Amino acid sequence: IAVLFFIILIISMCIVAIEVVVGFMGNGFITAVNSINWIKSKKISAADMILIFLSTSRFILQVTVMMYIHSLYFTDVFKLASVYKAFGAVWMFVNHASLWFSTWLYVLYCAKIINVTQWLFLQIKLRITGMVPQLLLGSLVVSSVTSLPFLWTTPSTYLCSSTGNCRENSTVHISDWDSSHLYILLLYFAGCFFPLVLSVVTSALLITSLCKHTKNMQCYVDSFRDPLIDVHLTVIKSIISFLILYLSSFAAQILLTLSTSQSQDAVKVAVSLVVAGAYPSIHSVILIIVNSKLKLAFRMFCQHFKCHLESVTP
């Protein structure tokens, strides 16, 4: 059994390493392309601004994943209470901020695509582009509010003080563990609830809009392909894949929080790490695929890279 656990651990670490590399490259590519276009044109669209914030937060999130893995298997530095709290606050901040940025991106796409007649939705559709900087700043503020209280947690795991004095809390009552980790989970839920609800509402509006548009287009010949339907389907697939990835990562991160303090189940930790690491990596690839500008830039990059390899190869 020990050999099986070791094999599963090695395989999971290899998969997580690949996910981290893909995440670094994908999010770095998105940030670089949009930043270069911003510098060249001296202006930036609302979607590109959100993508820069989103990819940067995902990049930092990948770093926290690597630090977490390092703390689990290679070092005891995270047993310092101050380091544990600081890391937890940063992880929760970038996690919540990344979720908000993804939500605003799909809200922007939804506002541009759907045709609305209600006054409220029409006002949002007309003003959403100009509101993006305020929405991004507000997301940072809200993420700070829901993550900074992590600094006041009292973890009941084996921790050390800044002077190096360690204490084993094996004798604490289970209620102490419950209160500490329940507080962390409540903070996590508080920061995720509203953007997730907003994402679900956005996907519902897109699906409703697609159904209405398809019904209106039935009077045309079957051979006619309306490009707006393709746009609807692309955004719907993107937002649904985002929700699936995030909810899977959400569950995996909760399991990681519980397993690091209650159980040393190697299989559960390994699988949870793979699932949690997939969200920021795979979604960055999806964002490149569904964005025509990023897709074109990636094709040009691949062509230049191929030409460079051919030129240096004897």
Tab-separated table of C-alpha atoms in Angstrom:
chain	number	residue	atom	x	y	z
A	1	ILE	CA	0.000	0.000	0.000
A	2	ALA	CA	2.838	2.374	0.811
A	3	VAL	CA	4.318	1.770	-2.653
A	4	LEU	CA	0.933	2.490	-4.258
A	5	PHE	CA	0.614	5.745	-2.332
A	6	PHE	CA	4.119	6.739	-3.398
A	7	ILE	CA	3.354	6.027	-7.068
A	8	ILE	CA	0.103	8.023	-6.898
A	9	LEU	CA	1.970	10.870	-5.221
A	10	ILE	CA	4.677	10.928	-7.907
A	11	ILE	CA	2.109	10.833	-10.728
A	12	SER	CA	0.052	13.617	-9.152
A	13	MET	CA	3.143	15.782	-8.658
A	14	CYS	CA	4.055	15.321	-12.337
A	15	ILE	CA	0.536	16.306	-13.417
A	16	VAL	CA	0.535	19.334	-11.106
A	17	ALA	CA	3.954	20.349	-12.475
A	18	ILE	CA	2.567	20.227	-16.023
A	19	GLU	CA	-0.485	22.232	-14.921
A	20	VAL	CA	1.730	24.867	-13.315
A	21	VAL	CA	3.885	25.183	-16.444
A	22	VAL	CA	0.810	25.461	-18.677
A	23	GLY	CA	-0.696	28.012	-16.289
A	24	PHE	CA	2.453	30.118	-16.182
A	25	MET	CA	2.793	30.078	-19.967
A	26	GLY	CA	-0.910	30.647	-20.684
A	27	ASN	CA	-1.488	33.436	-18.193
A	28	GLY	CA	1.883	35.006	-18.966
A	29	PHE	CA	1.036	34.947	-22.678
A	30	ILE	CA	-2.350	36.619	-22.086
A	31	THR	CA	-0.766	39.336	-19.944
A	32	ALA	CA	2.091	39.933	-22.389
A	33	VAL	CA	-0.084	40.154	-25.524
A	34	ASN	CA	-2.632	42.533	-24.020
A	35	SER	CA	0.024	44.660	-22.303
A	36	ILE	CA	2.023	45.019	-25.540
A	37	ASN	CA	-1.115	45.994	-27.460
A	38	TRP	CA	-1.951	48.504	-24.733
A	39	ILE	CA	1.507	50.091	-24.945
A	40	LYS	CA	1.494	50.185	-28.754
A	41	SER	CA	-2.004	51.618	-29.220
A	42	LYS	CA	-1.997	53.784	-26.056
A	43	LYS	CA	-5.518	52.503	-25.356
A	44	ILE	CA	-7.128	49.316	-24.148
A	45	SER	CA	-10.547	47.737	-24.435
A	46	ALA	CA	-12.586	46.782	-21.394
A	47	ALA	CA	-12.234	43.057	-22.123
A	48	ASP	CA	-8.455	43.303	-22.501
A	49	MET	CA	-8.197	45.230	-19.223
A	50	ILE	CA	-10.109	42.491	-17.414
A	51	LEU	CA	-7.931	39.831	-19.067
A	52	ILE	CA	-4.763	41.533	-17.799
A	53	PHE	CA	-6.088	41.625	-14.245
A	54	LEU	CA	-7.389	38.056	-14.533
A	55	SER	CA	-4.223	36.525	-15.969
A	56	THR	CA	-2.026	38.370	-13.458
A	57	SER	CA	-4.117	37.120	-10.528
A	58	ARG	CA	-4.040	33.592	-11.978
A	59	PHE	CA	-0.256	33.839	-12.286
A	60	ILE	CA	0.001	34.699	-8.586
A	61	LEU	CA	-2.478	31.932	-7.798
A	62	GLN	CA	-0.191	29.437	-9.548
A	63	VAL	CA	2.675	30.654	-7.373
A	64	THR	CA	0.616	30.003	-4.237
A	65	VAL	CA	-0.126	26.473	-5.495
A	66	MET	CA	3.601	25.817	-5.872
A	67	MET	CA	4.303	27.255	-2.415
A	68	TYR	CA	1.577	25.092	-0.926
A	69	ILE	CA	3.038	21.926	-2.485
A	70	HIS	CA	6.482	22.941	-1.279
A	71	SER	CA	5.162	23.438	2.243
A	72	LEU	CA	3.465	20.024	2.241
A	73	TYR	CA	6.405	17.896	1.228
A	74	PHE	CA	9.676	19.787	1.355
A	75	THR	CA	9.831	22.327	4.199
A	76	ASP	CA	8.479	23.209	7.631
A	77	VAL	CA	8.572	26.978	7.115
A	78	PHE	CA	4.774	27.128	6.855
A	79	LYS	CA	4.560	25.847	10.414
A	80	LEU	CA	5.482	29.379	11.440
A	81	ALA	CA	2.167	30.922	12.462
A	82	SER	CA	2.933	34.305	10.870
A	83	VAL	CA	3.944	32.723	7.546
A	84	TYR	CA	0.900	30.439	7.568
A	85	LYS	CA	-1.471	33.369	8.104
A	86	ALA	CA	0.201	35.592	5.485
A	87	PHE	CA	0.163	32.813	2.909
A	88	GLY	CA	-3.476	32.022	3.648
A	89	ALA	CA	-4.498	35.670	3.270
A	90	VAL	CA	-2.648	36.031	-0.059
A	91	TRP	CA	-4.078	32.759	-1.387
A	92	MET	CA	-7.629	33.730	-0.439
A	93	PHE	CA	-7.206	37.241	-1.891
A	94	VAL	CA	-5.978	36.126	-5.329
A	95	ASN	CA	-8.527	33.318	-5.381
A	96	HIS	CA	-11.445	35.657	-4.747
A	97	ALA	CA	-10.065	38.388	-7.018
A	98	SER	CA	-9.557	35.909	-9.861
A	99	LEU	CA	-13.131	34.701	-9.483
A	100	TRP	CA	-14.471	38.263	-9.581
A	101	PHE	CA	-12.407	39.113	-12.670
A	102	SER	CA	-13.672	36.012	-14.503
A	103	THR	CA	-17.222	36.919	-13.575
A	104	TRP	CA	-16.901	40.487	-14.878
A	105	LEU	CA	-15.395	39.195	-18.117
A	106	TYR	CA	-18.422	37.020	-18.796
A	107	VAL	CA	-20.824	39.745	-17.665
A	108	LEU	CA	-19.163	42.037	-20.234
A	109	TYR	CA	-19.456	39.398	-22.959
A	110	CYS	CA	-23.082	38.810	-22.012
A	111	ALA	CA	-23.901	42.533	-22.116
A	112	LYS	CA	-22.365	42.855	-25.584
A	113	ILE	CA	-24.100	39.805	-27.044
A	114	ILE	CA	-27.662	39.694	-25.744
A	115	ASN	CA	-30.434	41.962	-26.959
A	116	VAL	CA	-32.473	43.355	-24.084
A	117	THR	CA	-35.534	45.548	-23.789
A	118	GLN	CA	-35.804	45.897	-19.993
A	119	TRP	CA	-34.671	49.300	-18.749
A	120	LEU	CA	-32.302	47.965	-16.082
A	121	PHE	CA	-30.494	45.539	-18.378
A	122	LEU	CA	-30.358	48.169	-21.101
A	123	GLN	CA	-28.643	50.611	-18.725
A	124	ILE	CA	-26.135	47.934	-17.738
A	125	LYS	CA	-25.497	47.113	-21.394
A	126	LEU	CA	-24.831	50.781	-22.210
A	127	ARG	CA	-22.626	51.536	-19.186
A	128	ILE	CA	-20.789	48.300	-18.455
A	129	THR	CA	-17.753	49.181	-20.599
A	130	GLY	CA	-17.130	52.465	-18.813
A	131	MET	CA	-17.691	50.841	-15.428
A	132	VAL	CA	-14.983	48.181	-15.853
A	133	PRO	CA	-12.153	50.093	-14.048
A	134	GLN	CA	-14.456	50.745	-11.071
A	135	LEU	CA	-15.620	47.121	-11.079
A	136	LEU	CA	-12.024	45.860	-11.049
A	137	LEU	CA	-11.064	48.213	-8.234
A	138	GLY	CA	-14.178	47.231	-6.301
A	139	SER	CA	-13.308	43.561	-6.782
A	140	LEU	CA	-9.879	44.154	-5.249
A	141	VAL	CA	-11.446	45.931	-2.281
A	142	VAL	CA	-14.063	43.211	-1.713
A	143	SER	CA	-11.410	40.485	-2.048
A	144	SER	CA	-9.306	42.277	0.555
A	145	VAL	CA	-12.258	42.507	2.926
A	146	THR	CA	-12.967	38.767	2.624
A	147	SER	CA	-9.309	37.676	2.878
A	148	LEU	CA	-7.605	39.957	5.425
A	149	PRO	CA	-9.592	38.463	8.358
A	150	PHE	CA	-7.551	35.311	7.703
A	151	LEU	CA	-4.696	37.088	9.499
A	152	TRP	CA	-6.700	36.872	12.724
A	153	THR	CA	-7.247	33.126	12.579
A	154	THR	CA	-5.875	30.914	15.319
A	155	PRO	CA	-4.809	27.696	13.587
A	156	SER	CA	-4.793	24.667	15.832
A	157	THR	CA	-2.300	22.672	13.809
A	158	TYR	CA	1.343	22.192	14.737
A	159	LEU	CA	2.741	25.715	14.481
A	160	CYS	CA	5.821	27.568	15.609
A	161	SER	CA	6.271	31.108	16.817
A	162	SER	CA	8.619	33.557	15.131
A	163	THR	CA	11.219	32.776	17.796
A	164	GLY	CA	11.271	29.127	16.790
A	165	ASN	CA	9.315	27.781	19.745
A	166	CYS	CA	6.973	25.068	18.504
A	167	ARG	CA	3.937	23.580	20.099
A	168	GLU	CA	1.986	20.472	19.290
A	169	ASN	CA	-1.734	21.051	19.675
A	170	SER	CA	-2.657	17.396	19.776
A	171	THR	CA	-4.465	17.912	23.087
A	172	VAL	CA	-6.776	20.662	21.933
A	173	HIS	CA	-10.449	19.874	21.866
A	174	ILE	CA	-12.073	19.114	18.534
A	175	SER	CA	-14.236	22.230	19.015
A	176	ASP	CA	-11.071	24.370	18.753
A	177	TRP	CA	-10.292	22.772	15.402
A	178	ASP	CA	-13.881	23.238	14.262
A	179	SER	CA	-14.007	26.919	15.185
A	180	SER	CA	-10.694	27.690	13.481
A	181	HIS	CA	-11.418	25.911	10.221
A	182	LEU	CA	-15.084	26.822	10.158
A	183	TYR	CA	-13.963	30.473	10.269
A	184	ILE	CA	-11.659	29.898	7.270
A	185	LEU	CA	-14.363	28.106	5.282
A	186	LEU	CA	-16.875	30.862	6.036
A	187	LEU	CA	-14.417	33.455	4.712
A	188	TYR	CA	-13.916	31.348	1.603
A	189	PHE	CA	-17.657	30.950	1.033
A	190	ALA	CA	-18.276	34.667	1.652
A	191	GLY	CA	-15.830	35.687	-1.062
A	192	CYS	CA	-17.060	33.130	-3.604
A	193	PHE	CA	-20.832	33.261	-3.175
A	194	PHE	CA	-21.791	36.468	-5.003
A	195	PRO	CA	-19.472	36.116	-8.056
A	196	LEU	CA	-20.573	32.504	-8.495
A	197	VAL	CA	-24.244	33.494	-8.358
A	198	LEU	CA	-23.542	36.273	-10.857
A	199	SER	CA	-21.785	33.801	-13.171
A	200	VAL	CA	-24.742	31.413	-13.033
A	201	VAL	CA	-27.175	34.268	-13.773
A	202	THR	CA	-24.985	35.368	-16.697
A	203	SER	CA	-24.930	31.880	-18.195
A	204	ALA	CA	-28.719	31.626	-17.774
A	205	LEU	CA	-29.202	34.949	-19.593
A	206	LEU	CA	-26.930	33.810	-22.420
A	207	ILE	CA	-28.788	30.516	-22.833
A	208	THR	CA	-32.153	32.324	-22.788
A	209	SER	CA	-30.900	34.829	-25.351
A	210	LEU	CA	-29.622	32.016	-27.556
A	211	CYS	CA	-32.978	30.216	-27.437
A	212	LYS	CA	-34.862	33.404	-28.354
A	213	HIS	CA	-32.458	34.239	-31.158
A	214	THR	CA	-32.592	30.715	-32.561
A	215	LYS	CA	-36.384	30.835	-32.532
A	216	ASN	CA	-36.377	34.153	-34.383
A	217	MET	CA	-33.979	32.787	-36.993
A	218	GLN	CA	-36.130	29.762	-37.854
A	219	CYS	CA	-37.812	31.711	-40.621
A	220	TYR	CA	-34.536	31.724	-42.576
A	221	VAL	CA	-33.350	28.876	-44.756
A	222	ASP	CA	-31.559	26.049	-42.984
A	223	SER	CA	-28.356	26.639	-44.941
A	224	PHE	CA	-27.955	30.122	-43.479
A	225	ARG	CA	-25.610	30.142	-40.497
A	226	ASP	CA	-26.076	33.126	-38.223
A	227	PRO	CA	-22.686	34.163	-36.753
A	228	LEU	CA	-24.393	35.464	-33.609
A	229	ILE	CA	-25.400	31.900	-32.754
A	230	ASP	CA	-21.751	30.864	-32.937
A	231	VAL	CA	-20.818	33.733	-30.629
A	232	HIS	CA	-23.506	32.687	-28.164
A	233	LEU	CA	-22.351	29.065	-28.197
A	234	THR	CA	-18.684	30.008	-27.774
A	235	VAL	CA	-19.322	32.209	-24.744
A	236	ILE	CA	-21.760	29.704	-23.201
A	237	LYS	CA	-19.247	26.857	-23.572
A	238	SER	CA	-16.546	29.064	-22.073
A	239	ILE	CA	-18.563	30.143	-19.035
A	240	ILE	CA	-19.896	26.627	-18.366
A	241	SER	CA	-16.377	25.193	-18.549
A	242	PHE	CA	-15.239	27.946	-16.178
A	243	LEU	CA	-17.991	27.079	-13.686
A	244	ILE	CA	-17.178	23.357	-13.849
A	245	LEU	CA	-13.455	24.000	-13.378
A	246	TYR	CA	-13.953	26.440	-10.536
A	247	LEU	CA	-16.504	24.353	-8.646
A	248	SER	CA	-14.216	21.322	-8.938
A	249	SER	CA	-11.298	23.402	-7.673
A	250	PHE	CA	-13.535	24.791	-4.915
A	251	ALA	CA	-14.325	21.290	-3.641
A	252	ALA	CA	-10.683	20.199	-3.947
A	253	GLN	CA	-9.430	23.191	-1.961
A	254	ILE	CA	-11.906	22.440	0.833
A	255	LEU	CA	-10.643	18.837	0.926
A	256	LEU	CA	-7.071	20.130	1.077
A	257	THR	CA	-7.957	22.417	3.972
A	258	LEU	CA	-9.461	19.509	5.876
A	259	SER	CA	-6.833	16.915	4.991
A	260	THR	CA	-3.834	19.011	6.036
A	261	SER	CA	-5.138	19.246	9.565
A	262	GLN	CA	-7.138	16.081	10.152
A	263	SER	CA	-5.848	13.433	7.809
A	264	GLN	CA	-2.669	12.551	6.018
A	265	ASP	CA	-4.479	10.579	3.319
A	266	ALA	CA	-1.973	10.754	0.475
A	267	VAL	CA	-4.495	9.793	-2.207
A	268	LYS	CA	-6.970	12.495	-1.204
A	269	VAL	CA	-4.260	15.161	-1.054
A	270	ALA	CA	-2.762	14.087	-4.397
A	271	VAL	CA	-6.077	14.061	-6.277
A	272	SER	CA	-7.156	17.337	-4.680
A	273	LEU	CA	-3.927	19.032	-5.766
A	274	VAL	CA	-4.421	17.880	-9.364
A	275	VAL	CA	-8.037	19.093	-9.464
A	276	ALA	CA	-7.261	22.419	-7.749
A	277	GLY	CA	-4.330	23.105	-10.081
A	278	ALA	CA	-6.376	22.417	-13.216
A	279	TYR	CA	-8.638	25.466	-12.818
A	280	PRO	CA	-6.162	28.346	-13.387
A	281	SER	CA	-4.250	26.383	-16.040
A	282	ILE	CA	-6.970	24.947	-18.251
A	283	HIS	CA	-9.103	28.088	-18.103
A	284	SER	CA	-6.195	30.189	-19.393
A	285	VAL	CA	-6.027	27.882	-22.423
A	286	ILE	CA	-9.790	28.237	-22.923
A	287	LEU	CA	-9.501	32.037	-22.804
A	288	ILE	CA	-6.873	31.950	-25.550
A	289	ILE	CA	-8.995	29.638	-27.706
A	290	VAL	CA	-12.205	31.706	-27.474
A	291	ASN	CA	-10.467	35.082	-27.964
A	292	SER	CA	-9.750	35.710	-31.641
A	293	LYS	CA	-6.971	38.225	-30.957
A	294	LEU	CA	-5.180	35.947	-28.514
A	295	LYS	CA	-5.639	32.965	-30.816
A	296	LEU	CA	-4.106	34.892	-33.732
A	297	ALA	CA	-1.203	36.062	-31.563
A	298	PHE	CA	-0.577	32.487	-30.419
A	299	ARG	CA	-0.539	31.217	-34.020
A	300	MET	CA	1.954	33.920	-34.989
A	301	PHE	CA	4.097	33.039	-31.980
A	302	CYS	CA	4.089	29.363	-32.968
A	303	GLN	CA	5.026	30.236	-36.551
A	304	HIS	CA	7.916	32.446	-35.406
A	305	PHE	CA	9.062	29.750	-32.978
A	306	LYS	CA	8.926	27.113	-35.733
A	307	CYS	CA	10.878	29.325	-38.125
A	308	HIS	CA	13.462	29.985	-35.405
A	309	LEU	CA	13.894	26.260	-34.790
A	310	GLU	CA	14.291	25.603	-38.512
A	311	SER	CA	16.911	28.350	-38.800
A	312	VAL	CA	19.056	27.012	-35.928
A	313	THR	CA	18.664	23.353	-36.880
A	314	PRO	CA	21.533	22.232	-39.147
